[in-house]
Short mmCIF file of C-alpha atoms in Angstrom, two decimals:
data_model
loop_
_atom_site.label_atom_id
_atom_site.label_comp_id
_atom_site.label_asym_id
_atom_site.label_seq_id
_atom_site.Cartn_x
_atom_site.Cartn_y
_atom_site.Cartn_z
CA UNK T 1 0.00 0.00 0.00
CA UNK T 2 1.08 3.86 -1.03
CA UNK T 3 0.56 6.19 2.29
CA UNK T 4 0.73 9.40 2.03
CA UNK T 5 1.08 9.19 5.56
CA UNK T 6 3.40 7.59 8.33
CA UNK T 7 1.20 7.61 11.46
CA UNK T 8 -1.49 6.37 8.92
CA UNK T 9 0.80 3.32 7.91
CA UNK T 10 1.96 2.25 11.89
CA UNK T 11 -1.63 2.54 12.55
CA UNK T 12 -2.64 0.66 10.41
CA UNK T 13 -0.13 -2.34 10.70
CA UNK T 14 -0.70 -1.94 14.40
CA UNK T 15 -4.43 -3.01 13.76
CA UNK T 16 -3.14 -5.67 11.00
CA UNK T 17 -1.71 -7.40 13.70
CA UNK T 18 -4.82 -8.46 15.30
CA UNK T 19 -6.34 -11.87 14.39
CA UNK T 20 -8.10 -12.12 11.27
CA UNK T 21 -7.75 -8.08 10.16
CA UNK T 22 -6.48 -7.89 7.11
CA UNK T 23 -4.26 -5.20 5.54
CA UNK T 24 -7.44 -3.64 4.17
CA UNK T 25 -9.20 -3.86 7.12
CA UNK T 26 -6.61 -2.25 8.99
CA UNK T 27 -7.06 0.65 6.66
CA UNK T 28 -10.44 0.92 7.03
CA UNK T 29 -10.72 0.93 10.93
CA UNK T 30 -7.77 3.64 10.81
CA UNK T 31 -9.78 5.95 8.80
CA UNK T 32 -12.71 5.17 10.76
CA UNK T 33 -11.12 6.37 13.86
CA UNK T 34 -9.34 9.60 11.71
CA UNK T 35 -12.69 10.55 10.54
CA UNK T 36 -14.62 10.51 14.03
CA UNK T 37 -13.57 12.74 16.47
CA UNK T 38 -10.51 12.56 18.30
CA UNK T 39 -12.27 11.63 21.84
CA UNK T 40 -13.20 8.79 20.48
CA UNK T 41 -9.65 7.59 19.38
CA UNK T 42 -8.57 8.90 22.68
CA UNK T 43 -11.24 6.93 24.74
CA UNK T 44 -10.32 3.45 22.40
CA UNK T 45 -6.85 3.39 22.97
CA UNK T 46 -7.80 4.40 26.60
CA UNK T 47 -9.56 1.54 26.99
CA UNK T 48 -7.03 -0.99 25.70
CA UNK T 49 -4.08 0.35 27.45
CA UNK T 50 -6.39 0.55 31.09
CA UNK T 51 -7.55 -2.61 30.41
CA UNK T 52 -4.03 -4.42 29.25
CA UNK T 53 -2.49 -2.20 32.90
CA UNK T 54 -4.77 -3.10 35.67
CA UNK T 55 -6.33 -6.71 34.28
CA UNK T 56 -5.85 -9.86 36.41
CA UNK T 57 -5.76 -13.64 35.93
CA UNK T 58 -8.17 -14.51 39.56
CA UNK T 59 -5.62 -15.94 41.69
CA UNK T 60 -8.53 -18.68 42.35
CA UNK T 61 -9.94 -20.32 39.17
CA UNK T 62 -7.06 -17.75 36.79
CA UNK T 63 -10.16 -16.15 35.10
CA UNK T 64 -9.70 -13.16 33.78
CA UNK T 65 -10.29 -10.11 36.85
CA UNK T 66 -10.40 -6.79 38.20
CA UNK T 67 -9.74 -7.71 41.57
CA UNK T 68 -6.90 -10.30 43.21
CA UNK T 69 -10.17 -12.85 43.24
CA UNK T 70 -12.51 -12.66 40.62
CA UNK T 71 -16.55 -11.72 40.38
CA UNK T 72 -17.76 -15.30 40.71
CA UNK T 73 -15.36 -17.22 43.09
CA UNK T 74 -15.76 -14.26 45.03
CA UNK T 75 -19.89 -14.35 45.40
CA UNK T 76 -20.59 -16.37 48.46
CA UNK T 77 -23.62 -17.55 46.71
CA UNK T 78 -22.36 -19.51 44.05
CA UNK T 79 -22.15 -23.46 44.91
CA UNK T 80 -18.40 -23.85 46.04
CA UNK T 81 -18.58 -27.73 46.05
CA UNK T 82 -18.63 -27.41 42.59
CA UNK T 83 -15.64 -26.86 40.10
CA UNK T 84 -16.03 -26.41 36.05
CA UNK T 85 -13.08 -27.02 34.17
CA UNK T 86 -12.46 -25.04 30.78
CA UNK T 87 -9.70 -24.70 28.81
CA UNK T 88 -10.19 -21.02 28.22
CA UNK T 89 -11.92 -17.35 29.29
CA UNK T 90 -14.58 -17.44 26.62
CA UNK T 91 -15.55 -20.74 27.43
CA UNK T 92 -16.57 -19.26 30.91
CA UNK T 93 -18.80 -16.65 29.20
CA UNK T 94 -20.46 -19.10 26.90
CA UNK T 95 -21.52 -21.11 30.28
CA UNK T 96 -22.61 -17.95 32.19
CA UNK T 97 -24.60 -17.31 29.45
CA UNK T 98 -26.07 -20.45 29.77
CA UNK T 99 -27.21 -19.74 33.31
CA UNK T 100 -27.45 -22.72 33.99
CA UNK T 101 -24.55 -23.41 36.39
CA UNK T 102 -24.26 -22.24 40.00
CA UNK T 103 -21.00 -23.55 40.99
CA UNK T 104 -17.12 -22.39 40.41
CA UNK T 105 -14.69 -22.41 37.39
CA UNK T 106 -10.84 -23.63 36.78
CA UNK T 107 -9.39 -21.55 33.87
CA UNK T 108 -6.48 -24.28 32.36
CA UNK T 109 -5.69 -21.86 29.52
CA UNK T 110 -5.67 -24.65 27.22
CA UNK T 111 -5.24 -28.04 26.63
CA UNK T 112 -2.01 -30.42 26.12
CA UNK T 113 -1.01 -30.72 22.77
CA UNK T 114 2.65 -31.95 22.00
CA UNK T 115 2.71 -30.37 18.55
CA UNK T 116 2.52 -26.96 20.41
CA UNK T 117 4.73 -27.67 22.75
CA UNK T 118 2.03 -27.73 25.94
CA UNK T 119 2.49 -29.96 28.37
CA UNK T 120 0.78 -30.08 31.34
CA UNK T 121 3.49 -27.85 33.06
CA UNK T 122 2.26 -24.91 30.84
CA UNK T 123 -1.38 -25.62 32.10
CA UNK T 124 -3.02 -24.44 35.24
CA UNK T 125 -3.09 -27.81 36.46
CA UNK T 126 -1.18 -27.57 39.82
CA UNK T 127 -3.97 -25.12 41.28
CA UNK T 128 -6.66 -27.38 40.35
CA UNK T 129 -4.82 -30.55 42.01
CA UNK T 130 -4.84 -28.35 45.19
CA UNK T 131 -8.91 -27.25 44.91
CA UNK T 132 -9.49 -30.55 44.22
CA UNK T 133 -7.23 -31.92 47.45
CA UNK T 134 -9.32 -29.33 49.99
CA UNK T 135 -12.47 -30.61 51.61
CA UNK T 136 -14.74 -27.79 50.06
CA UNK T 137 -14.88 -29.36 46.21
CA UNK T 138 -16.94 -32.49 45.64
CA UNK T 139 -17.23 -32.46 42.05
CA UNK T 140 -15.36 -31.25 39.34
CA UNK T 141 -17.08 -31.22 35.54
CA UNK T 142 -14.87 -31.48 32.41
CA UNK T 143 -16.10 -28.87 30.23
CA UNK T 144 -13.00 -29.17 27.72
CA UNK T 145 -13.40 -29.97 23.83
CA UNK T 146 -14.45 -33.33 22.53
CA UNK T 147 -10.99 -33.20 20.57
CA UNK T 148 -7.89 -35.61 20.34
CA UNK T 149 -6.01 -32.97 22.56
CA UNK T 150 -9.03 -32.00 24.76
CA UNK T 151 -9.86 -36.52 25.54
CA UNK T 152 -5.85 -36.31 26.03
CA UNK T 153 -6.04 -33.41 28.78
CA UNK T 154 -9.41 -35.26 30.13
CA UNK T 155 -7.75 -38.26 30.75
CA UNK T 156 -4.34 -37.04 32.30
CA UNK T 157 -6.52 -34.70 34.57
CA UNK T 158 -8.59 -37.45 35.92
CA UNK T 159 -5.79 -39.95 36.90
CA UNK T 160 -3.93 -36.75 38.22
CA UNK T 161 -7.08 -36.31 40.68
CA UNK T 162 -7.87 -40.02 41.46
CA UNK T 163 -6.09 -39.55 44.91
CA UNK T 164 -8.99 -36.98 45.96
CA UNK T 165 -12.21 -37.69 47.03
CA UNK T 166 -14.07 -36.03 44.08
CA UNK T 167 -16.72 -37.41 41.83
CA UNK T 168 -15.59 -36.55 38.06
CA UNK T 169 -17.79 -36.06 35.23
CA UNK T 170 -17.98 -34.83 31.95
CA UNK T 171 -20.58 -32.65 29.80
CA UNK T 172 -22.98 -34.41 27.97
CA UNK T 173 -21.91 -35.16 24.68
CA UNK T 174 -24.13 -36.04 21.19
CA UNK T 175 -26.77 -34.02 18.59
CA UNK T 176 -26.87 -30.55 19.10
CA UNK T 177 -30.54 -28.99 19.81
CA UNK T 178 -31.90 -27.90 16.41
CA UNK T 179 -29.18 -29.53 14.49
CA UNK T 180 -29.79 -32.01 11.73
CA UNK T 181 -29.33 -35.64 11.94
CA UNK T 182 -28.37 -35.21 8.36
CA UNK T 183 -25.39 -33.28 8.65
CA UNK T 184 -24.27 -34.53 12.44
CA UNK T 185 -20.48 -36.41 11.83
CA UNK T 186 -20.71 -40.10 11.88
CA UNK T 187 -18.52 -40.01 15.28
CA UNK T 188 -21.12 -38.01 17.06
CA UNK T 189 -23.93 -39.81 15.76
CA UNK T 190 -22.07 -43.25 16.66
CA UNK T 191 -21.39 -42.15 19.92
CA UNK T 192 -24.88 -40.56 20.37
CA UNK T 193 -26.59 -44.18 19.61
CA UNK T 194 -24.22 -46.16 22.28
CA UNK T 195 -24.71 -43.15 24.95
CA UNK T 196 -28.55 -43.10 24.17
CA UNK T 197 -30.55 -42.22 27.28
CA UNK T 198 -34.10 -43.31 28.32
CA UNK T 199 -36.72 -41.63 27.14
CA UNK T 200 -39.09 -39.37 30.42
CA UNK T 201 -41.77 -37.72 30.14
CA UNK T 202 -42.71 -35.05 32.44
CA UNK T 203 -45.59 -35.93 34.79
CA UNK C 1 -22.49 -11.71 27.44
CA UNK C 2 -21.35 -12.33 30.54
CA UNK C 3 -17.80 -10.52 31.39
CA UNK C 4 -16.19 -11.37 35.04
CA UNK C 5 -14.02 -8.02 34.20
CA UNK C 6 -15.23 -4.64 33.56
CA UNK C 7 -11.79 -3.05 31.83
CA UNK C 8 -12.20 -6.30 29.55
CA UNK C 9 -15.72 -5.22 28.73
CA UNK C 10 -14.64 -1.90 28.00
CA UNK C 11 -11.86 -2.87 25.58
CA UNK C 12 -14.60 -5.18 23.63
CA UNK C 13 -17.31 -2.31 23.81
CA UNK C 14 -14.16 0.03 22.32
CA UNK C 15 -13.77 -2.57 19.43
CA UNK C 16 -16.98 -3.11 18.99
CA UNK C 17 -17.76 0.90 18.14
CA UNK C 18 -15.34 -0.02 14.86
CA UNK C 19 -17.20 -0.38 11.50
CA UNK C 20 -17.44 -4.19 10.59
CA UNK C 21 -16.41 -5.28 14.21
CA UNK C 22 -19.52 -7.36 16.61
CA UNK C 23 -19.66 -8.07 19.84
CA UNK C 24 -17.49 -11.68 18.87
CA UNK C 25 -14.79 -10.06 17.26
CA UNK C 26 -14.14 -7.78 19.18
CA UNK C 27 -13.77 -10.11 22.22
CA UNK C 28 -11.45 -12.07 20.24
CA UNK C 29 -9.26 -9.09 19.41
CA UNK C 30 -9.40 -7.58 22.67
CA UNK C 31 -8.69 -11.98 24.48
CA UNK C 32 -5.44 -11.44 22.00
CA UNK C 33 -3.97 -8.30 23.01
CA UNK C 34 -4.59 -9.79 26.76
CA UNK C 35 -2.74 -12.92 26.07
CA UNK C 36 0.11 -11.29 23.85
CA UNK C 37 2.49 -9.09 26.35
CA UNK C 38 2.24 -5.99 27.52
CA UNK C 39 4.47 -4.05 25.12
CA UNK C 40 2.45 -5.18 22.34
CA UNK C 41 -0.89 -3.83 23.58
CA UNK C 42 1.08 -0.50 24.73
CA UNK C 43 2.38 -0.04 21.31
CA UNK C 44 -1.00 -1.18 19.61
CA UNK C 45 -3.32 1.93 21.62
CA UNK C 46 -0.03 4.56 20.80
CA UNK C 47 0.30 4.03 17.31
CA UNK C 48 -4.05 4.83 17.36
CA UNK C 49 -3.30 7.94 19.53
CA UNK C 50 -0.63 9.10 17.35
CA UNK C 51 -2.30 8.79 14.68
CA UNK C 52 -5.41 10.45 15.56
CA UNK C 53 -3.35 13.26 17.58
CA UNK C 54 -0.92 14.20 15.23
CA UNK C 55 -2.20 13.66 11.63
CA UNK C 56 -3.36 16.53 9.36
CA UNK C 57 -5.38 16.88 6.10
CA UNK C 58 -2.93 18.12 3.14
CA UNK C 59 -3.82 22.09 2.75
CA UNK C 60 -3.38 21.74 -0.74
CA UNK C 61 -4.94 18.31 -1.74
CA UNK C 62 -6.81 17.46 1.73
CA UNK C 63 -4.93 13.92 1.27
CA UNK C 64 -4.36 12.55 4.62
CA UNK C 65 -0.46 13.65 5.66
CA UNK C 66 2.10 13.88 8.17
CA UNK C 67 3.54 17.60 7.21
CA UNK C 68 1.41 20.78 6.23
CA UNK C 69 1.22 19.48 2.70
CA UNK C 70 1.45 15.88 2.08
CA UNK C 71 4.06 14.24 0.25
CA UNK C 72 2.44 13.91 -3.26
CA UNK C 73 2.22 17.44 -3.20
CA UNK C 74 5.74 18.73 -1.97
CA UNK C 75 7.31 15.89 -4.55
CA UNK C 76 9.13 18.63 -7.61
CA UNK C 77 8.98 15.56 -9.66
CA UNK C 78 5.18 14.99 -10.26
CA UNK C 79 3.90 17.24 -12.75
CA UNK C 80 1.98 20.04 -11.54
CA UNK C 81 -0.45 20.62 -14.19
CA UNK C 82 -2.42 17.73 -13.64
CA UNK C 83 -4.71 17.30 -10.76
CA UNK C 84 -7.08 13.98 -10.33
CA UNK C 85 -10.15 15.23 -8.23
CA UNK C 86 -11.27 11.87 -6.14
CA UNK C 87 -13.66 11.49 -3.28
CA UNK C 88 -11.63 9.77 -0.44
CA UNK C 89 -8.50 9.46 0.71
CA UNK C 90 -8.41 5.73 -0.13
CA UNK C 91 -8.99 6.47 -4.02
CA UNK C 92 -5.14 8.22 -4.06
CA UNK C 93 -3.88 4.79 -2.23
CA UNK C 94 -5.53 2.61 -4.72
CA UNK C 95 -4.46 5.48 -7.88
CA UNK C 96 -1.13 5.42 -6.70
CA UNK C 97 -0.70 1.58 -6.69
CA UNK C 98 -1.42 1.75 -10.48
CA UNK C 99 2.34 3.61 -10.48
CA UNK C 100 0.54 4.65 -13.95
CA UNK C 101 -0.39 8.47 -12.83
CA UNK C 102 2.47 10.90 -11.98
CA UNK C 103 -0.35 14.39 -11.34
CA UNK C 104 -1.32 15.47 -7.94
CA UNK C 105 -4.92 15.21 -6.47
CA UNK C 106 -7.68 16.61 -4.64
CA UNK C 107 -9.39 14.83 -2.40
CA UNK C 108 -13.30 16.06 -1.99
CA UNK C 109 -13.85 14.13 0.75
CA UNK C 110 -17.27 12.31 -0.49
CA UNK C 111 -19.80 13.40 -3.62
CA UNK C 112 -22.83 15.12 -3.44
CA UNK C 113 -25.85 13.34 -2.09
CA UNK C 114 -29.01 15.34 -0.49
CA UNK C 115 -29.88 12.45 1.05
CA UNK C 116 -27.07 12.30 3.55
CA UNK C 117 -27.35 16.47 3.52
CA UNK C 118 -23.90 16.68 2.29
CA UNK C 119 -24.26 19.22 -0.51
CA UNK C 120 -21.01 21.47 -1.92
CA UNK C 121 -20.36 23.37 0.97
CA UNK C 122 -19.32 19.90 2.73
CA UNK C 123 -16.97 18.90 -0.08
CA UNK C 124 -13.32 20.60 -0.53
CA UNK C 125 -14.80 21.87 -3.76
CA UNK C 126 -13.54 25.76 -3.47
CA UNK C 127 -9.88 24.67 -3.12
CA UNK C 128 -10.01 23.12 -6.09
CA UNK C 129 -11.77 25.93 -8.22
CA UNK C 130 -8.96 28.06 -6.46
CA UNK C 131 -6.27 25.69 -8.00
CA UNK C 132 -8.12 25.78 -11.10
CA UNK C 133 -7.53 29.56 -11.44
CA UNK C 134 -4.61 29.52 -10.56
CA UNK C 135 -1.68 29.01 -14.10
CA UNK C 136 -0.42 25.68 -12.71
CA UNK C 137 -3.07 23.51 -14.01
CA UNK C 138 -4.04 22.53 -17.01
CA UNK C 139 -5.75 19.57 -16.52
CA UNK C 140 -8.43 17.99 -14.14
CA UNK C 141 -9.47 14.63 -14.15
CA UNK C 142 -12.84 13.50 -12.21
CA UNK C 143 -11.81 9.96 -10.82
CA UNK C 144 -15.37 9.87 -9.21
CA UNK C 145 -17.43 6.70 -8.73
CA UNK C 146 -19.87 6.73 -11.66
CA UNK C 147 -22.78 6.69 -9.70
CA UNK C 148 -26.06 8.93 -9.83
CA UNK C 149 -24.24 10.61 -6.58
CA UNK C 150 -20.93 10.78 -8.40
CA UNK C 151 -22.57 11.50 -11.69
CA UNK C 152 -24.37 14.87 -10.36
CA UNK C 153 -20.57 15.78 -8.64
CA UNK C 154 -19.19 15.61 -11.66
CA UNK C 155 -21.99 17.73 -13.22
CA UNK C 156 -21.88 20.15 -10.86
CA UNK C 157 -17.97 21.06 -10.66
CA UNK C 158 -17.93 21.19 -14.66
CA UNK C 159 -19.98 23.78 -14.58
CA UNK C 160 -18.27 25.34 -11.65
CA UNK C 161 -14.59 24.88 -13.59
CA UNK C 162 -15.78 26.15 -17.19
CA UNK C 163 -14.83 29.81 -16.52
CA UNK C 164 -11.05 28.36 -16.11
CA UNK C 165 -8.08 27.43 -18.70
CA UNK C 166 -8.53 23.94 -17.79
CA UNK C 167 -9.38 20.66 -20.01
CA UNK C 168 -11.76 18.43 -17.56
CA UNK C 169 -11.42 14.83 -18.54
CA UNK C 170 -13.09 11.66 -17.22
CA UNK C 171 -11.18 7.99 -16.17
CA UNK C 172 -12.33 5.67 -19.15
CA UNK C 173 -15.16 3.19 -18.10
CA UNK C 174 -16.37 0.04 -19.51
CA UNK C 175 -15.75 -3.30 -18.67
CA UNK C 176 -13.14 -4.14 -16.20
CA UNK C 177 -9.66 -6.47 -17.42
CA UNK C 178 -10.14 -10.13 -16.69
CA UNK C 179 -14.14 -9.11 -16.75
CA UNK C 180 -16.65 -11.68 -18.13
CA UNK C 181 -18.98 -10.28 -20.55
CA UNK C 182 -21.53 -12.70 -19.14
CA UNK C 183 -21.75 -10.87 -16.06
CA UNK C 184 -21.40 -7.03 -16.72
CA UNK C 185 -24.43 -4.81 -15.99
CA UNK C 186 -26.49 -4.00 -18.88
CA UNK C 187 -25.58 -0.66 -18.50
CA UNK C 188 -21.47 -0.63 -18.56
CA UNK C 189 -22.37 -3.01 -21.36
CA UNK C 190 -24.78 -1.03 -22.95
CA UNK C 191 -22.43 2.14 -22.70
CA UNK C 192 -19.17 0.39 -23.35
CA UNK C 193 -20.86 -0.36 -27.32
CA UNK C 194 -21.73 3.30 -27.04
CA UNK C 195 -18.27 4.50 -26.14
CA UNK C 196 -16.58 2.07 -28.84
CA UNK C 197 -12.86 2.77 -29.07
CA UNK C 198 -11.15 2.11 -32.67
CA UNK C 199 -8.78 -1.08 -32.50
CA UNK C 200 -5.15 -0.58 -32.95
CA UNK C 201 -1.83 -2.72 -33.31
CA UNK C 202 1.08 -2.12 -31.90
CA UNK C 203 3.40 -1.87 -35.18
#
């Protein structure tokens, strides 16, 4: 690209750098920001730099924080007996979203994978041996992807915490609601049949 | 969504006010700059302030620049006679990467469209009719969209230009290189029959 400009160009490869933005992109959200007023450049980079200063990894579960200990291990009522593991942030969201869970989370920040180099050492695994070793937690849930890597992680966790006296599980696995039968992988759909649950109906 | 941090919240609310950006992306950019280190975040929000604090609109062409007058128009070695009249700033990027125009611009900053209220007053259109009168040029050249908006533009600074020395060309239209016949408009079709051009060898 020809710019006329050289704070135009750095800020524009500074937003190229940024997962899945393009060189064109870039441009665009650089002349976006040029073109509205300068308070609201000011206030965007504001907000990046305050929140890349002050944020936290909760010294607790390692979600991301404001505070030493975050927003939910921090509300007394929220079920502490309970401990949901997930290999990243987001995957806390999605579940609060959910609202369907009352109970604590364990940030791992990933899963092992060899071929990245990730070993359990690189995991938050040692803080989750030690939840799991107090008397407060009585059951920890594998939320962690139904991949090679995530079974992998799943299965070293769970011989890793066979000492304690916790009950293990794992999310339910099979269709998706509102997905097709059609279009559901033949792994899924095998697994699905064998895992098939008896029927209820609500009286 | 559900975000255990507020300055995390505010960094995705910051991306999200960027054209083209949700709510999903903009977690996902803002999860990045958390997980990359801090430099890189520091560097990413001062190249936007920069930017937006420091940059200036060329006073001769309005093109985006560093200096009082940008570096198109400061260059001795583009010919001065010549000025291409286009609406953004991004039309004198994508002009220049042609390498196949050596002139100087002006940059109107959009076209005239009552529906968005912008009329002439909005546009840079009097700094151009001053550079018309002035000796320098002999030539202007309306690299305008050709749309009913640019269409009316054009129109409208013809007649503002006539009293001037100046020829007032258009860019050639018709169908684009590598174009399929198949799928042209019927109206660049239609016109480009119109607007035959003889056929020559090179000899």
């Amino acid at each position: 690209m020809n710019f006329s400009s050289k704070l135009l160009e750095e800020a524009v490869q500074a937003f190229a750098t940024l997962p899945g933005i393009g060189k064109k992109t870039a441009l665009r959200l650089a002349l976006h920001l040029v073109n509205r007023p300068a308070e609201h450049a000011e206030q965007f980079a504001e907000a990046v730099q305050n929140m890349r200063r002050h944020i936290k990894n909760c010294q607790v579960c390692h979600n991301l924080s404001d505070e030493p200990v975050c927003t939910i291990c921090a509300n007394p009522r929220r079920d502490r007996s309970t401990v949901c593991v997930v290999e990243h942030i987001r995957d806390v969201m999605a579940i609060e979203e959910t609202a369907q869970y009352r109970g604590l989370y364990h940030v791992l920040g990933g899963v092992i994978s060899p071929i990245e180099g990730i070993g359990p050492q690189e995991l938050h695994m040692d803080s989750l041996i030690a939840r799991a070793a107090s008397d407060e937690v009585k059951e920890i849930i594998m939320a962690i992807s139904p991949t090679i890597e995530g079974e992998t992680t799943i299965f070293y966790l769970s011989k890793q915490l066979k000492p304690f006296d916790v009950k293990i599980s794992l999310i339910a696995r099979g269709i998706s609601f509102g997905g097709d039968l059609e279009y559901a992988d033949e792994v899924t759909l095998g697994r699905s049949i064998q895992a098939r649950i008896p029927y209820r109906t609500e009286e």
